[in-house]
PDB file of C-alpha atoms in Angstrom:
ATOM      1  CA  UNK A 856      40.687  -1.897 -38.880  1.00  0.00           C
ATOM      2  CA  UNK A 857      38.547  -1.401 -36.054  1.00  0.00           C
ATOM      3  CA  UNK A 858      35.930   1.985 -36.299  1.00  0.00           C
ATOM      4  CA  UNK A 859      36.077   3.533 -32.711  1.00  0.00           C
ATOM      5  CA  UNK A 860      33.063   3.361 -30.710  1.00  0.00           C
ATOM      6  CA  UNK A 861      31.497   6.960 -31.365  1.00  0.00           C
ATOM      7  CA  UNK A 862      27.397   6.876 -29.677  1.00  0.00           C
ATOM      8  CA  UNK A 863      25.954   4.834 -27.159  1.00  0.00           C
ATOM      9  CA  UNK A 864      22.427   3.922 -26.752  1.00  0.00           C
ATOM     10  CA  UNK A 865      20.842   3.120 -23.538  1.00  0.00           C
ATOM     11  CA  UNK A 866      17.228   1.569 -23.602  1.00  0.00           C
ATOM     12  CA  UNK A 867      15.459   1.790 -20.190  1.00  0.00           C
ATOM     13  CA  UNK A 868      15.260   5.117 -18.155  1.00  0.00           C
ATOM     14  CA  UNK A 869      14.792   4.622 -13.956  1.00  0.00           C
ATOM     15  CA  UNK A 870      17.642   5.193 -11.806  1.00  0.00           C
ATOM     16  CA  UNK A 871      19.604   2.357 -13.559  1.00  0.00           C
ATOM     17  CA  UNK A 872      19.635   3.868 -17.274  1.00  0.00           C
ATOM     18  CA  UNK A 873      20.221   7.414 -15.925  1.00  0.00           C
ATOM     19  CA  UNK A 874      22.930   6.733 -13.890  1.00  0.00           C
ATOM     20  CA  UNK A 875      24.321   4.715 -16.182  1.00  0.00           C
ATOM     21  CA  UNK A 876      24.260   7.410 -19.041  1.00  0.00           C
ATOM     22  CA  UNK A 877      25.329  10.444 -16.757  1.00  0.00           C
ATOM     23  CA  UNK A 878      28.142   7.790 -15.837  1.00  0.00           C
ATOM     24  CA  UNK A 879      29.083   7.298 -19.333  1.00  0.00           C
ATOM     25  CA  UNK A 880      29.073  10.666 -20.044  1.00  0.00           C
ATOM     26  CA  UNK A 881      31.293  11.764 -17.687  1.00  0.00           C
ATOM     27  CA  UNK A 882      33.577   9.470 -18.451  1.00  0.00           C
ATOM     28  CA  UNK A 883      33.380   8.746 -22.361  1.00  0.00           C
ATOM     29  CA  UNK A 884      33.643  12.927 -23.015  1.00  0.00           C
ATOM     30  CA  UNK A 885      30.165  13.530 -24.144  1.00  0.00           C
ATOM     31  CA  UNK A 886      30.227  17.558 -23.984  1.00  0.00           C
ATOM     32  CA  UNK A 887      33.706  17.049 -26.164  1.00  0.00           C
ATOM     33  CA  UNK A 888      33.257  17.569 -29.434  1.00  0.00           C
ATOM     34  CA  UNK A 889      35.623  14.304 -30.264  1.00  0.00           C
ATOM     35  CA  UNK A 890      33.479  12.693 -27.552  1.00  0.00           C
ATOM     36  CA  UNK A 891      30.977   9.588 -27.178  1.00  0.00           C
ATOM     37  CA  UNK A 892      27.770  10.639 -27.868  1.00  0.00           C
ATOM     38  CA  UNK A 893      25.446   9.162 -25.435  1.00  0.00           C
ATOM     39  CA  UNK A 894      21.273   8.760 -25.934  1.00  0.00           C
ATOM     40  CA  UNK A 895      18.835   7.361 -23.722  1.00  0.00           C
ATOM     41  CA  UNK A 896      15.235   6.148 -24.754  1.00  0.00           C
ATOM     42  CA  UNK A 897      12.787   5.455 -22.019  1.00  0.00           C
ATOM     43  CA  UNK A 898       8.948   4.778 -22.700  1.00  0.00           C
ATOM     44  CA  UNK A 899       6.361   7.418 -22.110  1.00  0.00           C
ATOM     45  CA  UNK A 900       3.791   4.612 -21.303  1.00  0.00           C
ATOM     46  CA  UNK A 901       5.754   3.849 -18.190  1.00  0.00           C
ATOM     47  CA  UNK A 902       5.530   6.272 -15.256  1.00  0.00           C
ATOM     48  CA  UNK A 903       7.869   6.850 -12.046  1.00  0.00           C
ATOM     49  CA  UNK A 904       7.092   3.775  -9.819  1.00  0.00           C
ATOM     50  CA  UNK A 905       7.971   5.656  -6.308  1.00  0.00           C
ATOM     51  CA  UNK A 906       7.967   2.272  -3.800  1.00  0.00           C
ATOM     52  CA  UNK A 907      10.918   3.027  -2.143  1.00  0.00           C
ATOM     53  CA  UNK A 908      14.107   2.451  -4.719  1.00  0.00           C
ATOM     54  CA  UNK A 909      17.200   2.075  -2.827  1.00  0.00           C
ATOM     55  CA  UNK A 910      20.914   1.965  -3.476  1.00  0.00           C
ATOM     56  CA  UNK A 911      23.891   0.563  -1.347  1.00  0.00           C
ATOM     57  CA  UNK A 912      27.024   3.126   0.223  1.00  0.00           C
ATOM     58  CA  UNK A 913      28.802   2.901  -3.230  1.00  0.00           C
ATOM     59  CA  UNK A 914      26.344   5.080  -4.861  1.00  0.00           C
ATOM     60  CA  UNK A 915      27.810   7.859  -2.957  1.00  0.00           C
ATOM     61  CA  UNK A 916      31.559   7.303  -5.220  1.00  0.00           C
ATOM     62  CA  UNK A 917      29.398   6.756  -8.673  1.00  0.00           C
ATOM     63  CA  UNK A 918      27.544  10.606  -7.849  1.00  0.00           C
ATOM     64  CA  UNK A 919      30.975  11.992  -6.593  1.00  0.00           C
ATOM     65  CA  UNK A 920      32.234  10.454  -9.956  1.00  0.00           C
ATOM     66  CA  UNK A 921      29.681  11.989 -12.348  1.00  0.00           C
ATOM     67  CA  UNK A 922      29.992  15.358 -10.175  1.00  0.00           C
ATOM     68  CA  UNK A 923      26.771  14.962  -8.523  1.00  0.00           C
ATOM     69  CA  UNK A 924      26.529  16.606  -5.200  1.00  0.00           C
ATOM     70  CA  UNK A 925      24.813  14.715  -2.483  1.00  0.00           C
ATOM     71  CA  UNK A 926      22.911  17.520  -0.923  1.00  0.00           C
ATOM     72  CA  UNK A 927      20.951  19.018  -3.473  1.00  0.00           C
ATOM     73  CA  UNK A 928      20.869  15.710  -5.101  1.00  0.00           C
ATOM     74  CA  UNK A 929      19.327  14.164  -1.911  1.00  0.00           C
ATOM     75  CA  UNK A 930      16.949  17.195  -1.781  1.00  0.00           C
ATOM     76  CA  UNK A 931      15.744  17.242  -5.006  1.00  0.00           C
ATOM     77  CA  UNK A 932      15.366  13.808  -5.194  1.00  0.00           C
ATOM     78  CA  UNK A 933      13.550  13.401  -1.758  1.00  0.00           C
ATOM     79  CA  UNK A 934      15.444  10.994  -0.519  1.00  0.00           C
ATOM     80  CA  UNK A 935      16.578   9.494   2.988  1.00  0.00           C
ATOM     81  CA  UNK A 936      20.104   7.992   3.919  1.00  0.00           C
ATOM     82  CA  UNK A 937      19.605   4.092   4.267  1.00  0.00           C
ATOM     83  CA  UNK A 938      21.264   2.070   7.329  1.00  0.00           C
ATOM     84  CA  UNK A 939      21.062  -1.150   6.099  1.00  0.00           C
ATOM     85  CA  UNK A 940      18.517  -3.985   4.993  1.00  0.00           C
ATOM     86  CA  UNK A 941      16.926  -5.772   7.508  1.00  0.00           C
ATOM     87  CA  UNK A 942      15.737  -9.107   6.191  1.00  0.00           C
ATOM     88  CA  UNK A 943      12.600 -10.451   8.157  1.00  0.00           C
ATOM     89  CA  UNK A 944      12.413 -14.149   8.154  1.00  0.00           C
ATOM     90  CA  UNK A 945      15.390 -14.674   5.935  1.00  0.00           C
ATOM     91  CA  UNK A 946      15.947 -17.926   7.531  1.00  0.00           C
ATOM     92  CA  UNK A 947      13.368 -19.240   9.754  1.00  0.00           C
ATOM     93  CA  UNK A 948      10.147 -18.895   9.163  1.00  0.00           C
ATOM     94  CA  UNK A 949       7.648 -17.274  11.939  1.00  0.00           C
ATOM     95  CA  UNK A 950       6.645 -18.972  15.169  1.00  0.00           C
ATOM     96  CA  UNK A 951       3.263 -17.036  16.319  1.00  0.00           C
ATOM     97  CA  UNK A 952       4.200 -13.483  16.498  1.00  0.00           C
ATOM     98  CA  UNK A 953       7.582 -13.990  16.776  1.00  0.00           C
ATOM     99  CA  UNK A 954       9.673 -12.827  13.776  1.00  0.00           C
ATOM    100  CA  UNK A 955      13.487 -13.666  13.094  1.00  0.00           C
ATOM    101  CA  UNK A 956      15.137 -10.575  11.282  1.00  0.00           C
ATOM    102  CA  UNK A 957      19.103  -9.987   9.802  1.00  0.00           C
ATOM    103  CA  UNK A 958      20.423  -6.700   9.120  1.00  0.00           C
ATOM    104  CA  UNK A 959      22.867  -6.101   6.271  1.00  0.00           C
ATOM    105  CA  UNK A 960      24.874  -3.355   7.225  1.00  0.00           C
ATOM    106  CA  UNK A 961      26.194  -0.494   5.202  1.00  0.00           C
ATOM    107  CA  UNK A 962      28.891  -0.017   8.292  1.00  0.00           C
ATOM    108  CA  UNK A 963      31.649  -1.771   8.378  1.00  0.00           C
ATOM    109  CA  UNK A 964      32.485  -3.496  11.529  1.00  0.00           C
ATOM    110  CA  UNK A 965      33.708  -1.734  14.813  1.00  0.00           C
ATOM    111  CA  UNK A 966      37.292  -2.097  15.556  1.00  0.00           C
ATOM    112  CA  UNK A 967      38.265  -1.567  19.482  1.00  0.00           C
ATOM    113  CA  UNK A 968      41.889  -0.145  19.422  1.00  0.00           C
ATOM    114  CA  UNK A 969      42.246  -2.028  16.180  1.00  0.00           C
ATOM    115  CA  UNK A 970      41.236  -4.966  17.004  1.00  0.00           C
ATOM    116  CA  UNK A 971      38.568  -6.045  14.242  1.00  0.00           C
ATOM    117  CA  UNK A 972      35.798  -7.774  16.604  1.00  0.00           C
ATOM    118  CA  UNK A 973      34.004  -9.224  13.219  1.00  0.00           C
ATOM    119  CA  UNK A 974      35.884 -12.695  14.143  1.00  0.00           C
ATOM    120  CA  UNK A 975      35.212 -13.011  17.698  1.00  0.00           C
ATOM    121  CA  UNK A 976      31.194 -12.924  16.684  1.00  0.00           C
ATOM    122  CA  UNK A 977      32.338 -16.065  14.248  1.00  0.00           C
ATOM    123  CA  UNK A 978      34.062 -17.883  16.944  1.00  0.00           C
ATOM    124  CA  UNK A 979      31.110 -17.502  18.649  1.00  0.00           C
ATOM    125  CA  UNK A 980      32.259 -14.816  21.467  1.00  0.00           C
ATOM    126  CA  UNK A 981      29.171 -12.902  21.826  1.00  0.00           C
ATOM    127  CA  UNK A 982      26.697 -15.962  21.898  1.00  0.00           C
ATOM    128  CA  UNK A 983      23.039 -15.430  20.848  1.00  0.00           C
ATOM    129  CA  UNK A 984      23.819 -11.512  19.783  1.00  0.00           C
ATOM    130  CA  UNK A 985      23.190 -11.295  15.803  1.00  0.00           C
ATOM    131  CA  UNK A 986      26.409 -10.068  14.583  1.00  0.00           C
ATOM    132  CA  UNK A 987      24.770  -6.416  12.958  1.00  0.00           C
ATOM    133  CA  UNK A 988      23.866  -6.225  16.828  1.00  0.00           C
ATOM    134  CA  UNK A 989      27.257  -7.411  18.365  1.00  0.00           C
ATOM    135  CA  UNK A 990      29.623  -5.519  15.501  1.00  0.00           C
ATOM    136  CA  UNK A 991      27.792  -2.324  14.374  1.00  0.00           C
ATOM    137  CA  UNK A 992      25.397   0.312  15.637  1.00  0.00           C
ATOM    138  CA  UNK A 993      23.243  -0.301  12.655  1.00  0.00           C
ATOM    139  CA  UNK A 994      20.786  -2.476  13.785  1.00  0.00           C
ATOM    140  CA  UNK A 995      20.691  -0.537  17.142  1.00  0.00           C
ATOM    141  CA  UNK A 996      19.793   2.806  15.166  1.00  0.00           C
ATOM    142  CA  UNK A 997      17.188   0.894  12.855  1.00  0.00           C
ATOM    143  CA  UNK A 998      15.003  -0.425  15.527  1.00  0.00           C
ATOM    144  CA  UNK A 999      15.201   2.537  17.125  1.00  0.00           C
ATOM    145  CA  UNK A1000      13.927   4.651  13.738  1.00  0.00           C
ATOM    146  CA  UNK A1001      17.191   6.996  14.053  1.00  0.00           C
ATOM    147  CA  UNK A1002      19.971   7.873  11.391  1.00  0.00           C
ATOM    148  CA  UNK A1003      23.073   9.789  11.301  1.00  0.00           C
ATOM    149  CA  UNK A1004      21.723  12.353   8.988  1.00  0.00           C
TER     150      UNK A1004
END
């Protein structure tokens, strides 16, 4: 017979272990009484790093999930909404001054009347345009040091 899975132990605090055990939480039942009981151990010796953590869009379903809300989590936290990742000299190394960049976009790509334009920048329809530049307004809105909220 197998003995149900009644606590939980996370080792590590940061963003990873508390998300992880407000997750679990939420969704083993820890304020039941017949729920998982969830504990977290972090060290004291180890202090907030602060260089600019960052998550990708799904972090915005995990908070929604563990009835976070984004404001006053995004407030508190001191936090900025995050375009993309631009990747400087990802492939190429520099020549001079002259850097090489890709953006990984957190948009999907435009459609025009439905019409996904994503393959048309594979079969090579918008020539030398990066395809963040030729599909999205990301990379646009990055150089430019703008965001949508």
């Amino acid at each position: 017979m197998t003995k149900p899975i009644d606590e939980v132990l996370i080792v590590g605090g940061g963003t990873a272990g508390w998300i992880t055990a407000a997750y679990l939480a939420r969704k083993l039942g820890a304020n039941r009484p017949d729920g998982v009981k969830i504990t977290l151990i972090e060290s004291s010796q180890i202090g907030i790093i602060g260089v600019g953590e960052g998550t990708i869009p799904t972090i915005q379903t995990t908070m929604r999930e563990i009835g976070v809300d984004e404001a006053r989590f995004m407030r508190g936290a001191g936090a900025s909404f995050k375009q993309g990742i631009k990747f400087v000299d990802w492939t190429t190394a520099p020549v001079g001054d002259v850097h090489s960049h890709y953006y990984h976009s957190f948009s999907r790509p435009h459609t025009l009347r439905g019409l996904d334009l994503a393959p048309y920048w594979l079969l090579g329809c918008a020539g030398d345009t990066s395809f963040s530049e030729a599909v999205t307004l990301q990379d646009t809105v990055c150089e430019a040091g703008k965001g949508p909220k």
